[in-house]
Amino acid sequence: MSDFKTIINAYKDKPGGIIEAYHALQREYNYIPEDAIRVAAETFRVSPAQAYGVATFYSYLKVGPRGRYIIRICESAPCHVAGAAEVVSALESQLGIKMGETTADSKFTLEFAECVGQCQGTPVITINSTPYVGVSAQTIPEILQGCR
Amino acid sequence: MAEEMRIVLRNYGKIDPLNIDEYINAGGYKSLEKARAMSQPELIEEVKNSGLRGRGGAGFNCGQKWSFSYGIDSEQKFVVCNADEGEPGTYKDRIIMENDPQSLLEGMAICGYAIGSDKGYIYCRGEYPYVVEILNKAISQAKEKGVLKDFDIEVRMGAGAYVCGEESALIESIEGKRGEPRYKPPFPPVSGLWGKPTIVNNVETFANLPVILEKGAEWYAGIGAPAYPGTKVMTLTGDINNRIFIEVPTDTTIRQVIYGFGGGIAGGKKFKAVQIGGTSGGFIPEALLDTQIDFNSMAAIGATLGSGAVFVMDETRDIVDVIEKVTKFFEHESCGKCTPCREGTKRMHEMLKHFKAGQGNAKEMGRLKKLGAVMSVACLCGLGQAAPAPVLTTLEHFQADYFNKFC
Ligand SMILES: Cc1cc2nc3c(=O)[nH]c(=O)nc-3n(C[C@H](O)[C@H](O)[C@H](O)COP(=O)(O)O)c2cc1C
Ligand code: SF4
Ligand code: FES
């Protein structure tokens, strides 16, 4: 608990800083722990419902656990025509999970994303926000190996 | 062949973006000084006369927008840079910020002086944490040099909501709320961030300003199409040989963009369609490729310039398959505040799934048209209003692809 407080408190004087605080929590935990929402609500003097409402509105924020490596696959039209679906199948079969799921060892989470702004190299995935461009079923194993 | 003209990307590849001295040596911050030597109305008039219109999609005259905020007496005003860049196929603002962040800061400070604001925010999309770092470094260098004087700039991060590119939703998000668009009026220049007069401009719009001040309104107004002068940064994606970004005068035609700069269709295939302006842009057939890319010419053919994304599809692409993804995008990104969009985007996606599965029919096609027409007038914000455009333009120009999906 004290950890959340320290992280959240760093933003308490920023007007509207609750989203910045959520980003900071995610940098630490990769997700927003449920209990942190209540602390954020108190710190920014909004109701828990409002704090929860903000945390669940944004697709980049996630309440509750997910893996250490969050793999997001862009499925916007330019990535779609460049073969995003094959990248999805390759990831699903190699990790043995479906999109939206986390591996049993809590290492990987697969999520869909819309355009992540690296469209010069479609199809694109990001792993913990780092973009990988021009990926294909062939290059996936090597990329996954790089995640330790 | 038509040539590139680099105004906002004038320093691309020429200076170290993380070294403010190089920006200053290249003439940087002279324009801000020049602006500050003018009276505020003089400055606003100069920007107005340049004809610069917003590069974020709506195409509003920049100087005119500023004059609304300038005219209001308020102890606090804000300058907000829209760096949310959520339009699929678009990465031009990232290129500008990664390669020349000071040019954006200078543009914002010029706006700050013009309207009488000492506080700016850059709302940068959450997908660009590395850009946030660059911006923060650039800001601290500018502060150290004292070039911004009393104008403060702070970076805030978006969190993956496309609707937050809409200016009033963006403002809600900076205020730490759910990014739902506001009812308008009042518009942000009158009542924006925390109810104060707020100018929201796009990254590319701000990056134009130092050059306009340096070379003069008349010079700028003479470039490209008279009704939407200057240049536009375009990003080329899809079935095109050169997947690159370019900056071209606004009287360049779509054909020149695709065949000149883009090098034509990949793999020796034939052209089928191009969607310009991002996911909410209309689909354009071969017959309309000689249209100029400027705002008005594009509007005249029922398309948009939008963000400047150019998404090309070759003859092998199934339009219904692409549109199904497009409607999925809008269902996902609708904020849910108003019914025509919350419900409409869902139904549209549902119908497109039917078509994609080969279960379409004439009656459903009629419904799709009607729903699109209703949404474009009944939705609260630009997201819902523009969502039907790709569907309606493909129903007009690429009907055969829908007929192929009849059961
Ligand atoms: C759904 C939606 C998304 C938008 N996304 C962006 C965006 O990512 N970047 C942007 O600059 N403008 C975006 N806009 C337009 C803004 O509302 C606004 O018009 C613009 O930031 C004004 O700046 P400008 O006058 O310099 O173009 C969007 C509008 C809508 C309706
Ligand atoms: S049109 Fe869509 S995105 Fe805009 S306010 Fe309505 S529900 Fe929200
Ligand atoms: S469309 Fe996939 S990164 Fe832009």
Coordinates of C-alpha atoms and ligand atoms in Angstrom, one line a residue:
Chain A
M1 CA 0.0 0.0 0.0
S2 CA 2.7 2.5 1.0
D3 CA 4.2 2.0 -2.5
F4 CA 1.1 3.2 -4.3
K5 CA 1.0 6.2 -2.0
T6 CA 4.5 7.2 -2.8
I7 CA 4.0 6.9 -6.5
I8 CA 0.6 8.6 -6.5
N9 CA 1.7 11.4 -4.1
A10 CA 4.4 12.5 -6.6
Y11 CA 1.6 13.8 -8.8
K12 CA -0.8 15.2 -6.2
D13 CA -0.1 18.8 -6.9
K14 CA -0.5 18.5 -10.6
P15 CA -4.0 19.6 -11.5
G16 CA -5.7 16.7 -13.3
G17 CA -2.7 14.6 -12.5
I18 CA -4.6 11.4 -11.8
I19 CA -3.8 10.0 -15.3
E20 CA -0.1 10.8 -14.9
A21 CA -0.3 8.9 -11.6
Y22 CA -1.9 5.9 -13.3
H23 CA 0.9 6.0 -16.0
A24 CA 3.5 6.0 -13.2
L25 CA 1.8 3.0 -11.5
Q26 CA 1.8 1.1 -14.8
R27 CA 5.5 1.9 -15.3
E28 CA 6.1 0.2 -11.9
Y29 CA 3.6 -2.7 -12.0
N30 CA 2.6 -3.0 -15.7
Y31 CA -1.0 -2.5 -14.6
I32 CA -3.0 -0.6 -12.0
P33 CA -3.6 -2.5 -8.8
E34 CA -7.2 -2.4 -7.7
D35 CA -6.3 -1.0 -4.3
A36 CA -4.4 1.9 -5.9
I37 CA -7.6 3.3 -7.3
R38 CA -9.0 4.1 -3.9
V39 CA -5.7 5.7 -2.9
A40 CA -5.8 7.8 -6.1
A41 CA -9.4 8.8 -5.5
E42 CA -8.4 10.1 -2.0
T43 CA -5.3 11.8 -3.2
F44 CA -7.0 13.6 -6.1
R45 CA -10.2 14.2 -4.0
V46 CA -12.6 12.5 -6.4
S47 CA -15.0 9.6 -5.7
P48 CA -13.8 6.1 -6.1
A49 CA -16.3 5.7 -8.9
Q50 CA -14.8 8.6 -10.8
A51 CA -11.2 7.3 -10.2
Y52 CA -12.3 3.9 -11.5
G53 CA -14.2 5.5 -14.4
V54 CA -11.0 7.2 -15.5
A55 CA -8.8 4.1 -15.1
T56 CA -11.2 2.0 -17.2
F57 CA -11.9 4.6 -20.0
Y58 CA -8.4 4.4 -21.5
S59 CA -7.3 1.4 -23.4
Y60 CA -3.6 1.9 -22.4
L61 CA -4.6 1.6 -18.7
K62 CA -5.5 -1.8 -17.3
V63 CA -6.9 -2.4 -13.9
G64 CA -5.8 -5.8 -12.4
P65 CA -2.9 -8.0 -13.2
R66 CA -1.3 -8.7 -16.5
G67 CA 2.0 -10.1 -17.7
R68 CA 5.5 -8.7 -17.5
Y69 CA 5.6 -8.3 -21.3
I70 CA 2.6 -6.7 -22.8
I71 CA 2.5 -7.4 -26.5
R72 CA 0.1 -5.2 -28.4
I73 CA -0.7 -6.0 -32.0
C74 CA -1.9 -3.1 -34.2
E75 CA -5.0 -4.2 -36.2
S76 CA -5.8 -0.8 -37.9
A77 CA -6.4 -1.0 -41.6
P78 CA -2.8 -0.4 -42.8
C79 CA -1.5 -3.2 -40.5
H80 CA -4.4 -5.4 -41.3
V81 CA -3.7 -5.4 -45.0
A82 CA 0.0 -6.0 -44.3
G83 CA -0.8 -9.2 -42.6
A84 CA -1.6 -8.5 -38.9
A85 CA -3.8 -11.5 -38.7
E86 CA -0.9 -13.9 -39.4
V87 CA 1.2 -12.2 -36.7
V88 CA -1.7 -12.7 -34.3
S89 CA -1.9 -16.5 -35.1
A90 CA 1.8 -16.8 -34.8
L91 CA 1.8 -15.2 -31.4
E92 CA -1.2 -17.1 -30.2
S93 CA 0.2 -20.5 -31.2
Q94 CA 3.7 -19.8 -29.9
L95 CA 2.5 -18.5 -26.5
G96 CA -0.3 -21.0 -26.3
I97 CA -2.8 -18.3 -25.3
K98 CA -5.5 -16.3 -27.1
M99 CA -5.7 -12.5 -27.6
G100 CA -6.5 -10.8 -24.4
E101 CA -5.0 -13.6 -22.2
T102 CA -1.9 -13.8 -20.1
T103 CA 0.4 -16.9 -20.0
A104 CA 0.3 -19.1 -16.9
D105 CA 3.7 -17.9 -15.8
S106 CA 2.5 -14.3 -16.0
K107 CA 5.2 -13.5 -18.5
F108 CA 3.2 -12.5 -21.6
T109 CA -0.1 -10.7 -22.2
L110 CA -1.5 -10.4 -25.7
E111 CA -3.7 -7.3 -26.5
F112 CA -5.1 -5.8 -29.6
A113 CA -4.3 -2.2 -30.3
E114 CA -5.3 0.4 -32.9
C115 CA -2.6 2.3 -34.8
V116 CA 0.5 2.9 -32.7
G117 CA 2.0 5.5 -35.1
Q118 CA 4.7 3.4 -36.7
C119 CA 2.9 2.8 -39.9
Q120 CA 6.1 3.2 -42.0
G121 CA 6.8 -0.5 -41.1
T122 CA 3.5 -2.4 -41.1
P123 CA 2.6 -4.7 -39.5
V124 CA 3.6 -3.4 -36.2
I125 CA 3.6 -4.8 -32.6
T126 CA 4.8 -3.1 -29.4
I127 CA 6.2 -4.9 -26.4
N128 CA 6.0 -2.7 -23.3
S129 CA 5.7 0.3 -25.6
T130 CA 8.8 -0.5 -27.7
P131 CA 7.7 -0.8 -31.3
Y132 CA 8.8 -3.7 -33.6
V133 CA 8.1 -2.9 -37.2
G134 CA 7.7 -5.2 -40.2
V135 CA 7.1 -8.3 -38.1
S136 CA 6.1 -11.6 -39.5
A137 CA 5.4 -15.1 -38.4
Q138 CA 9.1 -15.8 -39.1
T139 CA 10.5 -13.1 -37.0
I140 CA 8.2 -13.7 -33.9
P141 CA 10.3 -16.4 -32.3
E142 CA 13.4 -14.2 -32.3
I143 CA 11.5 -11.3 -30.9
L144 CA 10.0 -13.5 -28.1
Q145 CA 13.5 -14.8 -27.3
G146 CA 14.6 -11.3 -26.6
C147 CA 12.1 -11.0 -23.8
R148 CA 13.7 -12.3 -20.6
Chain B
M1 CA 7.8 15.5 -61.3
A2 CA 6.4 17.5 -58.4
E3 CA 8.9 18.2 -55.7
E4 CA 8.9 18.2 -51.9
M5 CA 8.9 21.4 -50.1
R6 CA 10.1 21.2 -46.5
I7 CA 8.8 23.9 -44.2
V8 CA 7.8 22.1 -41.0
L9 CA 10.5 19.6 -41.7
R10 CA 13.0 22.2 -42.6
N11 CA 15.5 21.0 -40.0
Y12 CA 14.9 17.3 -40.6
G13 CA 18.2 15.4 -40.6
K14 CA 20.1 18.7 -40.4
I15 CA 20.2 19.3 -36.7
D16 CA 20.5 17.3 -33.6
P17 CA 17.0 17.5 -32.1
L18 CA 18.4 17.2 -28.6
N19 CA 20.8 20.1 -28.9
I20 CA 19.0 23.5 -28.7
D21 CA 22.2 25.3 -29.9
E22 CA 21.9 23.6 -33.3
Y23 CA 18.3 24.8 -33.5
I24 CA 19.3 28.3 -32.5
N25 CA 22.2 28.3 -35.0
A26 CA 19.8 27.4 -37.7
G27 CA 17.9 30.6 -37.0
G28 CA 15.7 29.2 -34.3
Y29 CA 13.9 31.5 -31.8
K30 CA 14.5 34.5 -34.0
S31 CA 10.8 34.3 -35.0
L32 CA 9.7 34.4 -31.4
E33 CA 11.7 37.5 -30.8
K34 CA 10.3 39.0 -33.9
A35 CA 6.8 38.1 -32.8
R36 CA 7.4 39.7 -29.4
A37 CA 8.5 42.9 -31.0
M38 CA 5.1 43.2 -32.7
S39 CA 1.8 44.1 -30.9
Q40 CA -0.5 41.2 -30.2
P41 CA -3.2 42.3 -32.8
E42 CA -0.4 42.8 -35.4
L43 CA 0.9 39.3 -34.8
I44 CA -2.5 37.7 -35.0
E45 CA -3.3 39.7 -38.2
E46 CA 0.0 38.4 -39.7
V47 CA -0.9 34.8 -38.9
K48 CA -4.4 35.3 -40.2
N49 CA -3.1 36.8 -43.5
S50 CA -0.8 33.9 -44.0
G51 CA -3.9 31.8 -44.5
L52 CA -2.5 29.0 -42.3
R53 CA -5.3 26.6 -41.5
G54 CA -5.3 23.9 -38.8
R55 CA -3.4 20.7 -39.8
G56 CA -5.3 18.6 -37.3
G57 CA -8.2 17.9 -39.6
A58 CA -10.8 20.7 -39.1
G59 CA -8.9 23.3 -41.2
F60 CA -9.9 26.3 -39.2
N61 CA -8.0 29.6 -39.9
C62 CA -5.3 29.7 -37.2
G63 CA -5.0 33.4 -36.7
Q64 CA -8.8 33.8 -36.5
K65 CA -9.0 31.1 -33.8
W66 CA -6.4 33.0 -31.8
S67 CA -8.3 36.2 -32.1
F68 CA -11.2 34.7 -30.2
S69 CA -9.0 34.0 -27.1
Y70 CA -7.1 37.3 -27.4
G71 CA -10.4 39.2 -27.3
I72 CA -11.3 37.7 -23.9
D73 CA -10.2 39.3 -20.7
S74 CA -9.1 36.5 -18.4
E75 CA -6.4 36.2 -15.7
Q76 CA -5.4 32.8 -17.1
K77 CA -5.4 31.4 -20.7
F78 CA -3.9 28.2 -22.1
V79 CA -2.1 27.0 -25.2
V80 CA -2.6 23.4 -25.9
C81 CA -0.7 21.3 -28.5
N82 CA -2.7 18.4 -29.8
A83 CA -0.1 15.6 -30.2
D84 CA -2.6 12.8 -29.7
E85 CA -2.1 11.6 -33.3
G86 CA -4.5 8.7 -33.2
E87 CA -5.6 8.5 -36.8
P88 CA -4.5 5.1 -38.2
G89 CA -1.9 5.4 -40.9
T90 CA -0.6 8.7 -39.4
Y91 CA 2.8 9.4 -37.8
K92 CA 3.7 12.8 -39.1
D93 CA 3.5 14.6 -35.7
R94 CA 5.9 12.0 -34.3
I95 CA 8.3 12.7 -37.1
I96 CA 8.1 16.5 -36.3
M97 CA 8.5 16.0 -32.6
E98 CA 11.3 13.5 -32.8
N99 CA 13.3 15.6 -35.3
D100 CA 12.6 19.2 -34.4
P101 CA 10.9 19.6 -31.0
Q102 CA 12.1 23.2 -30.5
S103 CA 10.2 24.3 -33.6
L104 CA 7.0 23.1 -31.9
L105 CA 7.9 24.9 -28.6
E106 CA 8.7 28.1 -30.5
G107 CA 5.3 27.9 -32.3
M108 CA 3.5 27.4 -29.0
A109 CA 5.4 30.3 -27.4
I110 CA 4.4 32.6 -30.3
C111 CA 0.8 31.6 -29.7
G112 CA 1.2 32.2 -26.0
Y113 CA 2.4 35.8 -26.6
A114 CA -0.4 36.4 -29.2
I115 CA -3.3 35.5 -26.9
G116 CA -1.7 36.5 -23.6
S117 CA -1.0 33.1 -22.1
D118 CA 1.9 31.9 -19.9
K119 CA 1.1 28.2 -19.8
G120 CA 1.2 25.6 -22.5
Y121 CA 0.4 21.9 -22.4
I122 CA 1.5 19.3 -25.0
Y123 CA -0.9 16.4 -24.9
C124 CA 1.1 13.6 -26.3
R125 CA -0.4 10.2 -27.0
G126 CA 0.4 7.4 -24.6
E127 CA 1.9 5.2 -27.4
Y128 CA 4.8 7.7 -27.7
P129 CA 6.7 7.5 -24.3
Y130 CA 10.0 8.0 -26.2
V131 CA 8.6 11.2 -27.7
V132 CA 7.6 12.4 -24.2
E133 CA 11.2 12.1 -23.2
I134 CA 12.4 14.1 -26.2
L135 CA 9.9 16.8 -25.5
N136 CA 10.8 17.0 -21.8
K137 CA 14.5 17.3 -22.7
A138 CA 13.8 20.0 -25.3
I139 CA 11.6 22.0 -22.8
S140 CA 14.3 21.9 -20.1
Q141 CA 16.9 23.1 -22.6
A142 CA 14.7 25.9 -23.7
K143 CA 14.1 26.9 -20.1
E144 CA 17.8 26.8 -19.3
K145 CA 18.5 29.1 -22.3
G146 CA 15.7 31.4 -21.2
V147 CA 14.3 31.6 -24.7
L148 CA 10.7 30.9 -23.7
K149 CA 10.9 33.7 -21.1
D150 CA 7.9 33.4 -18.8
F151 CA 6.0 30.9 -21.0
D152 CA 5.9 27.5 -19.3
I153 CA 5.2 24.2 -21.2
E154 CA 4.3 20.9 -19.6
V155 CA 3.8 17.5 -21.3
R156 CA 0.8 15.4 -20.4
M157 CA 0.4 11.8 -21.7
G158 CA -2.7 10.4 -23.3
A159 CA -3.7 6.9 -22.6
G160 CA -4.9 5.2 -25.7
A161 CA -8.2 6.8 -26.5
Y162 CA -8.7 8.0 -30.1
V163 CA -11.5 10.3 -29.1
C164 CA -9.1 12.3 -27.0
G165 CA -7.8 13.8 -30.2
E166 CA -11.1 15.7 -30.3
E167 CA -10.2 19.0 -28.7
S168 CA -12.8 19.1 -25.9
A169 CA -12.3 15.5 -25.0
L170 CA -8.5 16.2 -24.9
I171 CA -9.2 19.1 -22.5
E172 CA -11.3 16.8 -20.3
S173 CA -8.4 14.3 -20.3
I174 CA -5.8 16.9 -19.2
E175 CA -8.2 17.8 -16.4
G176 CA -7.9 14.2 -15.3
K177 CA -11.3 12.9 -16.4
R178 CA -12.7 10.4 -18.9
G179 CA -12.0 11.8 -22.3
E180 CA -15.6 12.5 -23.4
P181 CA -16.3 15.4 -25.7
R182 CA -18.2 18.4 -24.3
Y183 CA -21.3 20.0 -25.6
K184 CA -20.5 23.0 -27.7
P185 CA -20.8 26.0 -27.6
P186 CA -18.9 27.3 -25.8
F187 CA -15.9 26.4 -27.8
P188 CA -12.4 26.0 -26.2
P189 CA -11.0 29.4 -27.4
V190 CA -13.7 31.0 -25.2
S191 CA -14.0 28.3 -22.4
G192 CA -11.6 25.4 -22.5
L193 CA -9.2 24.0 -20.0
W194 CA -10.6 24.6 -16.5
G195 CA -13.1 26.9 -18.1
K196 CA -10.4 29.3 -19.3
P197 CA -9.8 30.5 -22.9
T198 CA -7.8 27.8 -24.6
I199 CA -6.2 27.5 -28.0
V200 CA -5.8 23.9 -29.2
N201 CA -3.7 23.5 -32.3
N202 CA -2.0 20.5 -33.9
V203 CA 1.7 19.9 -33.8
E204 CA 2.1 20.6 -37.5
T205 CA 0.2 23.8 -37.2
F206 CA 2.5 25.1 -34.5
A207 CA 5.6 24.0 -36.4
N208 CA 4.6 26.2 -39.3
L209 CA 4.6 29.4 -37.3
P210 CA 8.3 30.1 -36.9
V211 CA 8.7 30.0 -40.7
I212 CA 5.7 32.1 -41.3
L213 CA 7.1 34.8 -39.0
E214 CA 10.5 34.5 -40.5
K215 CA 9.4 34.8 -44.2
G216 CA 6.2 36.7 -43.9
A217 CA 2.5 36.0 -44.4
E218 CA 2.6 36.9 -48.0
W219 CA 5.3 34.4 -48.8
Y220 CA 3.3 31.6 -47.1
A221 CA 0.0 32.5 -48.6
G222 CA 1.6 32.1 -52.1
I223 CA 2.5 28.5 -51.6
G224 CA 0.2 25.7 -52.8
A225 CA -3.6 26.1 -53.1
P226 CA -4.7 29.6 -52.3
A227 CA -7.7 28.5 -50.1
Y228 CA -5.4 26.2 -48.0
P229 CA -1.9 27.5 -48.5
G230 CA 1.4 26.0 -47.4
T231 CA 2.5 22.4 -47.3
K232 CA 1.2 19.2 -45.8
V233 CA 3.1 16.3 -44.4
M234 CA 1.7 13.1 -45.7
T235 CA 2.4 9.5 -44.6
L236 CA 2.1 6.8 -47.3
T237 CA 1.0 3.3 -46.3
G238 CA -0.6 0.2 -47.8
D239 CA 0.1 -1.3 -51.2
I240 CA 2.5 1.3 -52.3
N241 CA 6.2 1.0 -53.3
N242 CA 7.5 3.8 -51.1
R243 CA 6.1 3.7 -47.6
I244 CA 7.5 7.1 -46.7
F245 CA 6.5 10.5 -45.3
I246 CA 6.7 13.6 -47.6
E247 CA 6.0 17.2 -47.2
V248 CA 4.4 18.8 -50.3
P249 CA 2.7 22.0 -51.3
T250 CA -1.1 21.7 -51.0
D251 CA -1.7 22.0 -54.7
T252 CA -0.1 18.6 -55.3
T253 CA -2.6 16.0 -56.7
I254 CA -3.4 12.6 -55.2
R255 CA -2.0 11.0 -58.3
Q256 CA 1.4 12.8 -57.9
V257 CA 1.5 11.7 -54.3
I258 CA 0.8 8.0 -55.1
Y259 CA 2.7 7.7 -58.4
G260 CA 5.3 10.3 -58.1
F261 CA 6.4 10.2 -54.5
G262 CA 5.0 6.8 -53.6
G263 CA 6.5 5.2 -56.7
G264 CA 3.1 3.6 -57.7
I265 CA 1.4 0.4 -56.6
A266 CA 3.6 -2.4 -55.2
G267 CA 4.2 -5.6 -57.0
G268 CA 3.2 -4.2 -60.4
K269 CA -0.5 -4.5 -59.5
K270 CA -3.3 -2.1 -60.4
F271 CA -4.7 0.6 -58.2
K272 CA -8.0 0.1 -56.6
A273 CA -8.7 2.7 -53.9
V274 CA -7.0 5.2 -51.6
Q275 CA -8.3 6.4 -48.2
I276 CA -6.9 9.8 -47.2
G277 CA -6.9 11.5 -43.9
G278 CA -7.0 8.4 -41.7
T279 CA -9.7 5.9 -40.8
S280 CA -12.5 8.5 -40.9
G281 CA -11.5 9.6 -44.4
G282 CA -13.5 8.8 -47.5
F283 CA -12.4 6.1 -50.1
I284 CA -11.3 7.6 -53.4
P285 CA -11.5 5.7 -56.7
E286 CA -9.1 6.0 -59.7
A287 CA -11.3 8.6 -61.5
L288 CA -10.8 11.2 -58.8
L289 CA -7.0 10.9 -58.4
D290 CA -6.3 14.2 -60.1
T291 CA -7.9 16.1 -57.2
Q292 CA -5.5 18.4 -55.3
I293 CA -4.9 17.4 -51.7
D294 CA -5.9 20.8 -50.2
F295 CA -8.8 20.9 -47.7
N296 CA -11.4 22.4 -50.1
S297 CA -10.6 20.3 -53.1
M298 CA -10.9 17.1 -51.0
A299 CA -14.2 18.2 -49.4
A300 CA -15.5 18.9 -52.9
I301 CA -15.2 15.2 -53.8
G302 CA -16.7 14.0 -50.5
A303 CA -13.3 13.1 -49.1
T304 CA -11.0 14.8 -46.5
L305 CA -7.4 15.8 -46.2
G306 CA -7.6 15.0 -42.5
S307 CA -4.3 14.0 -40.9
G308 CA -2.6 13.5 -44.3
A309 CA -2.5 9.7 -44.1
V310 CA -2.5 8.1 -47.5
F311 CA -3.6 4.4 -47.4
V312 CA -3.4 2.7 -50.8
M313 CA -5.2 -0.5 -51.7
D314 CA -4.4 -2.6 -54.8
E315 CA -6.8 -4.5 -57.1
T316 CA -6.6 -7.6 -54.9
R317 CA -8.0 -6.0 -51.9
D318 CA -11.6 -6.7 -50.8
I319 CA -13.1 -3.4 -49.8
V320 CA -15.6 -5.1 -47.5
D321 CA -12.9 -6.8 -45.6
V322 CA -11.1 -3.4 -45.0
I323 CA -14.3 -1.6 -44.1
E324 CA -15.2 -4.3 -41.6
K325 CA -12.0 -3.4 -39.7
V326 CA -12.7 0.3 -40.1
T327 CA -16.2 -0.1 -38.5
K328 CA -14.6 -2.3 -35.7
F329 CA -12.3 0.6 -35.0
F330 CA -15.2 3.0 -34.5
E331 CA -17.2 0.7 -32.4
H332 CA -14.1 0.3 -30.2
E333 CA -13.3 4.0 -30.0
S334 CA -16.8 5.4 -29.6
C335 CA -16.8 7.0 -26.1
G336 CA -20.4 6.1 -25.6
K337 CA -21.6 9.5 -24.5
C338 CA -24.3 9.9 -27.2
T339 CA -26.7 7.3 -28.5
P340 CA -26.4 7.7 -32.3
C341 CA -22.7 6.9 -32.1
R342 CA -22.6 4.4 -29.3
E343 CA -25.4 2.3 -30.9
G344 CA -24.7 3.3 -34.5
T345 CA -21.1 2.2 -34.6
K346 CA -22.0 -1.1 -33.1
R347 CA -24.8 -1.8 -35.6
M348 CA -22.5 -0.7 -38.5
H349 CA -19.9 -3.1 -37.4
E350 CA -22.5 -5.8 -37.0
M351 CA -23.8 -5.3 -40.6
L352 CA -20.3 -5.3 -42.0
K353 CA -19.6 -8.6 -40.2
H354 CA -22.7 -10.0 -42.1
F355 CA -21.4 -8.7 -45.4
K356 CA -17.9 -10.1 -44.8
A357 CA -19.4 -13.5 -44.0
G358 CA -21.2 -13.4 -47.3
Q359 CA -24.6 -12.8 -45.7
G360 CA -25.4 -9.3 -47.2
N361 CA -28.5 -8.3 -49.0
A362 CA -30.0 -5.3 -50.7
K363 CA -32.2 -4.5 -47.7
E364 CA -29.3 -4.4 -45.3
M365 CA -27.3 -2.2 -47.8
G366 CA -30.2 0.3 -47.7
R367 CA -30.2 0.2 -43.9
L368 CA -26.4 0.8 -43.8
K369 CA -26.8 3.9 -46.0
K370 CA -29.7 5.2 -43.9
L371 CA -27.8 4.7 -40.6
G372 CA -24.7 6.4 -42.0
A373 CA -26.8 9.4 -43.1
V374 CA -28.4 9.7 -39.6
M375 CA -25.1 9.4 -37.8
S376 CA -23.3 12.0 -39.8
V377 CA -25.8 14.6 -38.7
A378 CA -27.0 13.3 -35.3
C379 CA -23.7 12.4 -33.5
L380 CA -22.4 14.8 -30.9
C381 CA -18.8 15.0 -32.0
G382 CA -16.6 14.6 -35.0
L383 CA -15.9 10.9 -34.3
G384 CA -19.5 9.8 -34.8
Q385 CA -20.1 12.3 -37.5
A386 CA -17.2 11.1 -39.6
A387 CA -17.4 7.4 -38.8
P388 CA -19.9 6.7 -41.6
A389 CA -17.8 8.4 -44.3
P390 CA -15.7 5.4 -45.3
V391 CA -18.8 3.2 -45.4
L392 CA -20.8 5.7 -47.4
T393 CA -18.0 6.5 -49.9
T394 CA -17.4 2.8 -50.5
L395 CA -21.1 2.2 -51.0
E396 CA -20.9 4.9 -53.7
H397 CA -17.6 4.0 -55.4
F398 CA -17.1 0.3 -54.7
Q399 CA -20.6 -1.1 -54.8
A400 CA -19.5 -4.2 -56.6
D401 CA -17.5 -5.4 -53.6
Y402 CA -20.7 -5.3 -51.5
F403 CA -22.7 -7.1 -54.2
N404 CA -20.1 -9.9 -54.1
K405 CA -21.1 -10.5 -50.5
F406 CA -24.8 -11.0 -51.1
C407 CA -26.2 -14.4 -50.1
Ligands
LIG1 C1 -12.4 12.0 -33.2 C2 -11.5 13.1 -33.5 C3 -10.1 12.9 -33.4 C4 -9.2 13.9 -33.6 N1 -7.9 13.6 -33.5 C5 -7.0 14.6 -33.7 C6 -5.6 14.4 -33.5 O1 -5.1 13.3 -33.2 N2 -4.7 15.4 -33.7 C7 -5.2 16.7 -34.0 O2 -4.4 17.6 -34.1 N3 -6.5 16.9 -34.1 C8 -7.4 15.9 -34.0 N4 -8.7 16.2 -34.1 C9 -9.1 17.6 -34.4 C10 -9.2 18.5 -33.1 O3 -10.5 18.3 -32.6 C11 -8.9 19.9 -33.4 O4 -9.7 20.4 -34.5 C12 -7.5 20.3 -33.7 O5 -6.6 19.8 -32.8 C13 -7.3 21.8 -33.8 O6 -6.0 22.1 -34.2 P1 -5.7 22.7 -35.7 O7 -6.7 23.9 -35.8 O8 -4.3 23.1 -35.6 O9 -5.9 21.6 -36.7 C14 -9.7 15.2 -33.9 C15 -11.0 15.4 -34.0 C16 -11.9 14.4 -33.8 C17 -13.4 14.7 -33.9
SF4_2 S1 -20.1 10.9 -31.3 FE1 -19.3 9.1 -30.4 S2 -17.3 9.7 -29.6 FE2 -18.5 11.6 -30.0 S3 -19.5 12.0 -28.1 FE3 -20.9 10.8 -29.2 S4 -20.4 8.7 -28.5 FE4 -18.7 9.9 -27.9
FES3 S1 -1.6 1.3 -38.8 FE1 -0.5 -0.1 -37.5 S2 1.0 1.2 -36.6 FE2 -0.2 2.6 -37.7

